[in-house]
Tab-separated table of C-alpha atoms and ligand atoms in Angstrom:
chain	number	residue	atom	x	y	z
A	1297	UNK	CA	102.566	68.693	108.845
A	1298	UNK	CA	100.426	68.848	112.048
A	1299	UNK	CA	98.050	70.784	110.240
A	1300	UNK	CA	97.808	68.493	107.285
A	1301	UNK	CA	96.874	65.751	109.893
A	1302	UNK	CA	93.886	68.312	111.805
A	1303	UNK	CA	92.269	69.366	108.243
A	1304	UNK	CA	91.617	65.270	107.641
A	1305	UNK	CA	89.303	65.466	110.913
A	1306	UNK	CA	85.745	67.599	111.018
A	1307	UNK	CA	86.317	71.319	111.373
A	1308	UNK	CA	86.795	71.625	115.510
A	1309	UNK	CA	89.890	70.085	115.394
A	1310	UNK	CA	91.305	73.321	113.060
A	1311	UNK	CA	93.908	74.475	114.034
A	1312	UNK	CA	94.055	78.061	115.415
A	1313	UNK	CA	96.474	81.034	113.469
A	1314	UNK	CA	97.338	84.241	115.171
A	1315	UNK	CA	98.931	86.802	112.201
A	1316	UNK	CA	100.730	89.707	113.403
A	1317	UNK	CA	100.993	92.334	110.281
A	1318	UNK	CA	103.331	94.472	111.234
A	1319	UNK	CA	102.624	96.983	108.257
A	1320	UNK	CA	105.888	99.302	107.234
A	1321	UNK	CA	107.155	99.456	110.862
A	1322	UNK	CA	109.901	98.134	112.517
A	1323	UNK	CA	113.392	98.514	110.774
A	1324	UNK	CA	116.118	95.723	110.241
A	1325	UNK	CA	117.193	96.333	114.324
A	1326	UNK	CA	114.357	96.792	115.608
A	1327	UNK	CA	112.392	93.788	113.874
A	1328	UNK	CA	115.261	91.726	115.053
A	1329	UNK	CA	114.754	92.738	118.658
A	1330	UNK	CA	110.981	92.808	118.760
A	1331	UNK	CA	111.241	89.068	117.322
A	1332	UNK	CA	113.937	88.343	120.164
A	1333	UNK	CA	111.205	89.997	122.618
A	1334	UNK	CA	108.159	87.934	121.152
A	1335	UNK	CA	110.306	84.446	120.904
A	1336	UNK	CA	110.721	85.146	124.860
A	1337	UNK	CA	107.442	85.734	125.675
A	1338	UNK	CA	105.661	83.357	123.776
A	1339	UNK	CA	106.447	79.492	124.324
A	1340	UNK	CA	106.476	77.188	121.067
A	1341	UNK	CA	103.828	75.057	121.330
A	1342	UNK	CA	101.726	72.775	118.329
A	1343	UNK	CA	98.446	73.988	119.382
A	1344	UNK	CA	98.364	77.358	117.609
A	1345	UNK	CA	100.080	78.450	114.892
A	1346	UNK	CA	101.615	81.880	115.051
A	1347	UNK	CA	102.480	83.923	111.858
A	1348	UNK	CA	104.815	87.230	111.940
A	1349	UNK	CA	104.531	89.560	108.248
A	1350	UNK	CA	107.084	92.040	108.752
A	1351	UNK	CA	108.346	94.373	106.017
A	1352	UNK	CA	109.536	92.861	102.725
A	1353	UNK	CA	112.700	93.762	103.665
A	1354	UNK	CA	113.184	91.998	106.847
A	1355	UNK	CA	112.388	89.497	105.736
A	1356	UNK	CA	115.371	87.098	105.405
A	1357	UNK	CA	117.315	88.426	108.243
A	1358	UNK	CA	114.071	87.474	110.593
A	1359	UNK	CA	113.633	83.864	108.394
A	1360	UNK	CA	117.753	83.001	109.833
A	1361	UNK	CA	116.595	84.490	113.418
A	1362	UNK	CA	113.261	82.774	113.928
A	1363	UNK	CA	112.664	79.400	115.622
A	1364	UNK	CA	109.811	77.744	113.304
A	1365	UNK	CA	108.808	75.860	115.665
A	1366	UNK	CA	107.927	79.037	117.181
A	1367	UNK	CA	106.514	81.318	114.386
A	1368	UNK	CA	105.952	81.109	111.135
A	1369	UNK	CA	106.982	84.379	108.856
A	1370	UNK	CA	104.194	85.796	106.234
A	1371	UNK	CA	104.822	88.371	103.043
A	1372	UNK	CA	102.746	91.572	103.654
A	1373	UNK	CA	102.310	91.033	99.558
A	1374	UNK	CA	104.188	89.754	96.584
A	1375	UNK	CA	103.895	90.103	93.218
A	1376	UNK	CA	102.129	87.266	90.771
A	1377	UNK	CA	104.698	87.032	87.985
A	1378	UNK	CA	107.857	84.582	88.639
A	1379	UNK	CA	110.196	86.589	87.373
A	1380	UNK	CA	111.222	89.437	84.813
A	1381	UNK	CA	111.080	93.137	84.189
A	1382	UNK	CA	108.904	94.125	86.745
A	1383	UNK	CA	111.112	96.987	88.652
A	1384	UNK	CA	110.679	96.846	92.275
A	1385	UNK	CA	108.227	93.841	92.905
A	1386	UNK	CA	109.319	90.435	94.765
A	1387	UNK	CA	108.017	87.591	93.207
A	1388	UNK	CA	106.194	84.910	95.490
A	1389	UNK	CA	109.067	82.610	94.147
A	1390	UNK	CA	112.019	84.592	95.560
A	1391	UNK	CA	109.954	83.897	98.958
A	1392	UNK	CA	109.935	80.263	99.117
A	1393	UNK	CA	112.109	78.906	101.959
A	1394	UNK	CA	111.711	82.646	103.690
A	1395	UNK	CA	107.849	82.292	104.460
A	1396	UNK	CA	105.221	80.044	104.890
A	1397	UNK	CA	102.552	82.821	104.371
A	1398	UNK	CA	101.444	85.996	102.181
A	1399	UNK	CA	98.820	87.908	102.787
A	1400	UNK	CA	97.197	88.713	99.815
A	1401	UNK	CA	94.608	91.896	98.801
A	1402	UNK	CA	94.827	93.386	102.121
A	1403	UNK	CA	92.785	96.539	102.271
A	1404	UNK	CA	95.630	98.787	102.451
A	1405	UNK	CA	96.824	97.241	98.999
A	1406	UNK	CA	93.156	97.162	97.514
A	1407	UNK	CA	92.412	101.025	98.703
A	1408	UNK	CA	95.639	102.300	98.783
A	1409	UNK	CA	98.217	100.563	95.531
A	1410	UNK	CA	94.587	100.179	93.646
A	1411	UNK	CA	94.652	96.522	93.315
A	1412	UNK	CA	92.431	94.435	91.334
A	1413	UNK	CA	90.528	91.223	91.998
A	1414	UNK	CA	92.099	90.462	88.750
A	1415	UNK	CA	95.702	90.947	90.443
A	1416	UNK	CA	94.730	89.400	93.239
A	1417	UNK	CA	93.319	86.199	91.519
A	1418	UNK	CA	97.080	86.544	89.623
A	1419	UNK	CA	98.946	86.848	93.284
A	1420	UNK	CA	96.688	83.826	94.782
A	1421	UNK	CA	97.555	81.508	91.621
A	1422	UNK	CA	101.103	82.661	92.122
A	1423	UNK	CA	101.243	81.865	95.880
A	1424	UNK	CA	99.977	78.338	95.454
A	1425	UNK	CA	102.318	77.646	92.577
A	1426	UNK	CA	105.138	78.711	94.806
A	1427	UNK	CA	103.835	76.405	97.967
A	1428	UNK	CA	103.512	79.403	100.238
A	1429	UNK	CA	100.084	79.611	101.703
A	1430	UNK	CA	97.735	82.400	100.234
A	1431	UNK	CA	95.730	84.589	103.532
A	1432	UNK	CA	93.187	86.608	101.317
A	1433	UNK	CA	91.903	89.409	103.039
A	1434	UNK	CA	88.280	90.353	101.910
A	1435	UNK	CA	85.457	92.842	103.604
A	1436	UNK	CA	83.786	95.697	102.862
A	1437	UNK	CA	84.055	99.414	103.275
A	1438	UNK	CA	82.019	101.534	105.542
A	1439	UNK	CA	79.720	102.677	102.270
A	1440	UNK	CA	79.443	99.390	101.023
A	1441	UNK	CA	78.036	98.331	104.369
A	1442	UNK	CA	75.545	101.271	105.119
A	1443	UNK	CA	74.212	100.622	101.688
A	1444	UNK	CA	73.554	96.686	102.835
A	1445	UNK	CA	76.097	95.384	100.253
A	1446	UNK	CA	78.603	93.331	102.671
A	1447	UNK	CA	76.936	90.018	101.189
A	1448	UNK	CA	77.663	91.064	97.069
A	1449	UNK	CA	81.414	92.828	97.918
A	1450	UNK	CA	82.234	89.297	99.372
A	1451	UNK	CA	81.103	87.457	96.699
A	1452	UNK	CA	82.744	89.202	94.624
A	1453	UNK	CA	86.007	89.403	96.083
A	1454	UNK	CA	85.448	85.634	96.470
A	1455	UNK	CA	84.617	84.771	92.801
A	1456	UNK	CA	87.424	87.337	91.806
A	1457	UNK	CA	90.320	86.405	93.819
A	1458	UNK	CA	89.747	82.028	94.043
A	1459	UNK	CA	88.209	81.825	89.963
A	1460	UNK	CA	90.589	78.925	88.347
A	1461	UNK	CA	91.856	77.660	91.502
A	1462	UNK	CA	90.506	73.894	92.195
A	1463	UNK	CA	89.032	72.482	95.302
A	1464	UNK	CA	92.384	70.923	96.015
A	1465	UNK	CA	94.501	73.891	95.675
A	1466	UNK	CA	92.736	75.845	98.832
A	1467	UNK	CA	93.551	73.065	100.986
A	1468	UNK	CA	96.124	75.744	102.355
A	1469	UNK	CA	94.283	78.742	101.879
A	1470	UNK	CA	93.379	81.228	104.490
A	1471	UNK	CA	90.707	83.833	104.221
A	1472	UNK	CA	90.664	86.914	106.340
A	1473	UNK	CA	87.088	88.663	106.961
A	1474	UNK	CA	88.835	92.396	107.336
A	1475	UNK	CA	86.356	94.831	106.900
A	1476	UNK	CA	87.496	98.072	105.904
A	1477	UNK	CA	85.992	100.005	108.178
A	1478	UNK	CA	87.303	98.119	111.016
A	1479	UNK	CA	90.981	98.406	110.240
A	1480	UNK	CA	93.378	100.480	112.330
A	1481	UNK	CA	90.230	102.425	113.282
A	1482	UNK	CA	89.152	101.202	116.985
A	1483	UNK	CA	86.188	100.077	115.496
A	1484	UNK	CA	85.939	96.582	115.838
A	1485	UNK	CA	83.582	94.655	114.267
A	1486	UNK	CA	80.665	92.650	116.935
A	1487	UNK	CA	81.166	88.695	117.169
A	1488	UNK	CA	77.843	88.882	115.275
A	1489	UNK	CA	78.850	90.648	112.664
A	1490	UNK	CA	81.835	88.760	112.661
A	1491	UNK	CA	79.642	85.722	112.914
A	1492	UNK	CA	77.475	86.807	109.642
A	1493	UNK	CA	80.340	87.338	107.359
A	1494	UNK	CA	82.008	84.049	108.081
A	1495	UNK	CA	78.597	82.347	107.454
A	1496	UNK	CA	78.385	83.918	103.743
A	1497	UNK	CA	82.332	83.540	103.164
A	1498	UNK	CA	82.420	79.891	104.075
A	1499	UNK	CA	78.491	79.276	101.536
A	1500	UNK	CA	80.383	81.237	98.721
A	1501	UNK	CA	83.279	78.630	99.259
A	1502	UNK	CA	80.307	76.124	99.306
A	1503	UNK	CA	79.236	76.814	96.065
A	1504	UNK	CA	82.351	77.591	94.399
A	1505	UNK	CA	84.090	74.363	95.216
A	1506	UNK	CA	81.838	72.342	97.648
A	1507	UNK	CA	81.528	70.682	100.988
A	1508	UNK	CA	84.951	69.192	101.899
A	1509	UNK	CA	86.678	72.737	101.103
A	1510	UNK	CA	84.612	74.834	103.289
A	1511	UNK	CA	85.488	72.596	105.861
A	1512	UNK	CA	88.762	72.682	105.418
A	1513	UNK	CA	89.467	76.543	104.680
A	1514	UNK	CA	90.547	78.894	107.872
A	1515	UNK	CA	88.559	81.734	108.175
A	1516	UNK	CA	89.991	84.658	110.322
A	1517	UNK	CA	88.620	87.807	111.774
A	1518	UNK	CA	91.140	90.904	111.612
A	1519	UNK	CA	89.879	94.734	112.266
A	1520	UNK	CA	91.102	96.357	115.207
A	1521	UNK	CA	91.854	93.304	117.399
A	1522	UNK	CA	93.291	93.776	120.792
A	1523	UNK	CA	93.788	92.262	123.939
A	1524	UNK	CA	90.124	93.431	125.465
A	1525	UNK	CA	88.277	91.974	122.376
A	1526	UNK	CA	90.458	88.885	121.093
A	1527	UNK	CA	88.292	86.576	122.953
A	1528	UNK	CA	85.498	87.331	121.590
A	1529	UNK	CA	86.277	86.432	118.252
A	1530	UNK	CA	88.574	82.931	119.368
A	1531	UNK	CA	85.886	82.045	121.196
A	1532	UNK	CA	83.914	81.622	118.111
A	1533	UNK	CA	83.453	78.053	116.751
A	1534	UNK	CA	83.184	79.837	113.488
A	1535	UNK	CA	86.299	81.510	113.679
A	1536	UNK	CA	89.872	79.922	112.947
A	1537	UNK	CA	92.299	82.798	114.147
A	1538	UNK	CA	93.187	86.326	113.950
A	1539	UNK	CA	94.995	88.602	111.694
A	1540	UNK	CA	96.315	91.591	114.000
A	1541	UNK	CA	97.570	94.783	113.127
A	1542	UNK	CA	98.398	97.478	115.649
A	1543	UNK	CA	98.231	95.299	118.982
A	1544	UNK	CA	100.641	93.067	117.349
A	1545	UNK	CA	103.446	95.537	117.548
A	1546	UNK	CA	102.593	95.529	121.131
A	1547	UNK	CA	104.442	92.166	122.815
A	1548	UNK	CA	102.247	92.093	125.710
A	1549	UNK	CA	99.063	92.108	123.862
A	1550	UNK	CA	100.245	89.932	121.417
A	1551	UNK	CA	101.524	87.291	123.316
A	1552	UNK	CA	98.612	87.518	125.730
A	1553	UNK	CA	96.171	86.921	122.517
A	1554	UNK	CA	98.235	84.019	121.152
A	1555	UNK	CA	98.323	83.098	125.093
A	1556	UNK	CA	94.206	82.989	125.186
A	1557	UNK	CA	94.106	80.601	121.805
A	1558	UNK	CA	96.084	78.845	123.175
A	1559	UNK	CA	94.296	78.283	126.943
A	1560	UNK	CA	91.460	77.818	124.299
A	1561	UNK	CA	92.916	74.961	122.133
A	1562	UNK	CA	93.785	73.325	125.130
A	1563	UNK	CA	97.395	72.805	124.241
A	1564	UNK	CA	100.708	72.227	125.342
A	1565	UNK	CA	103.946	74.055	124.743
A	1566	UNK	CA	106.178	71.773	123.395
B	1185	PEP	C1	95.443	94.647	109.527
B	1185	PEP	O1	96.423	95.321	109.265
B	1185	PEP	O2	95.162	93.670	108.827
B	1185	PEP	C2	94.627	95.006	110.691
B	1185	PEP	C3	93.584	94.273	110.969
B	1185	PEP	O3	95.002	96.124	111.399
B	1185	PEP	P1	94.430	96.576	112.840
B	1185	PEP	O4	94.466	95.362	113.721
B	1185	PEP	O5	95.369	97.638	113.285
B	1185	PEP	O6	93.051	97.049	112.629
């Protein structure tokens, strides 16, 4: 709700989002303690809203743990159909009620499982018809960037992964600027660069769906975040949050990030 009542204001009042992708780590006991760990160090407050995607599996057990008022829990993925023969895929509908997030076209699933814009578009669609909201991860790979082509992989990522949707349905979506070569690899992208991307993300949103949904959209920076260069990137009017990786499985530098959005938000724990 809080956020519903920030997006009707001009884009500085947006509210901040920390995501912690815990990738395949953590196990059933050990997610459970980590989240008992995190929920200690890091107060619930309104000011900045902080996700948790841990494995598929752990899901549930975490959703019955975790204070929402707290965190919020994300889907690493899910898959775009509601239901059916489709061996071994979780359907954004079984996650209603379990998350609030899913990230969607994450590198790892893009380079790794092979996945499409086309399945991606499929897996966005499916995430707003199931309420959850959609982070799509877009960026380019080291290649793609050396040959100058970070402006045309966004677009097309863009075009590929939001086609159909209507200005109203991206009210609640999040984009995440994670460029491939910066992921899990120490080599984190400059504020400028960071600074660049966002600019073309946010005109592509422009001109797919106008004014009032480029305002409203949060764009995020993720590619090896951590607790020396987090500032840098929340300190960025241009930048709505952060999707972390590695440091998140770390509860000091994780709750000292979400700690430094918050000093910047100027909040209050509740
Ligand atoms: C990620 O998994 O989305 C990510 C950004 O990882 P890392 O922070 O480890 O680069």
């Amino acid at each position: 709700m809080a956020r519903e009542c920030y997006t009707k204001h001009k884009r500085e009042y947006m509210k901040k989002l920390i995501i912690g992708n815990w990738k395949m780590n953590l196990n059933m006991q050990e997610a459970s303690l980590y989240l008992h760990k995190l929920s200690e160090l890091i107060p619930a407050q309104r000011t900045v809203d902080v996700v948790l995607a841990p494995t598929m599996l752990t899901l549930q057990s975490l959703s019955l743990q975790v204070n929402r008022r707290q965190f919020k829990l994300a889907a690493q993925n899910s898959y775009w159909r509601d239901q059916g023969a489709y061996t071994g895929e979780v359907p954004a509908a079984h996650l209603r009620g379990i998350v609030d997030y899913v990230l969607i076209g994450h590198s790892e699933r893009r380079y790794l499982f092979m996945e499409s814009d086309k399945e991606t578009r499929a897996k966005v669609q499916s995430a707003v018809r199931n309420h959850l909201q959609p982070v799509l991860c877009v960026g380019e790979t080291a290649s793609e960037r050396a040959n100058g082509e970070t402006r045309d992989v966004l677009h097309d990522q863009l075009v590929g992964g939001l086609a159909n949707l209507t200005a109203d349905e991206l009210d609640e979506l999040v984009i995440a600027y994670e460029p491939v070569w910066a992921i899990g690899t120490g080599n984190n992208a400059t504020p400028d660069d960071v600074k660049e991307a966002v600019r073309i993300i946010r005109h592509q949103i422009n001109q797919l769906f106008g004014a009032r949904a480029t305002k409203e959209v949060r764009v995020i920076y993720g590619g090896s975040v951590n607790i020396d260069n987090a500032q840098s990137y929340l300190s960025l009017d241009q930048v709505d949050g952060l999707l972390i990786g590695g440091a998140s499985l770390d509860a000091h530098q994780f709750s000292e990030i979400v700690d430094m959005a918050y000093k910047l938000e100027g909040g209050r724990a509740s």
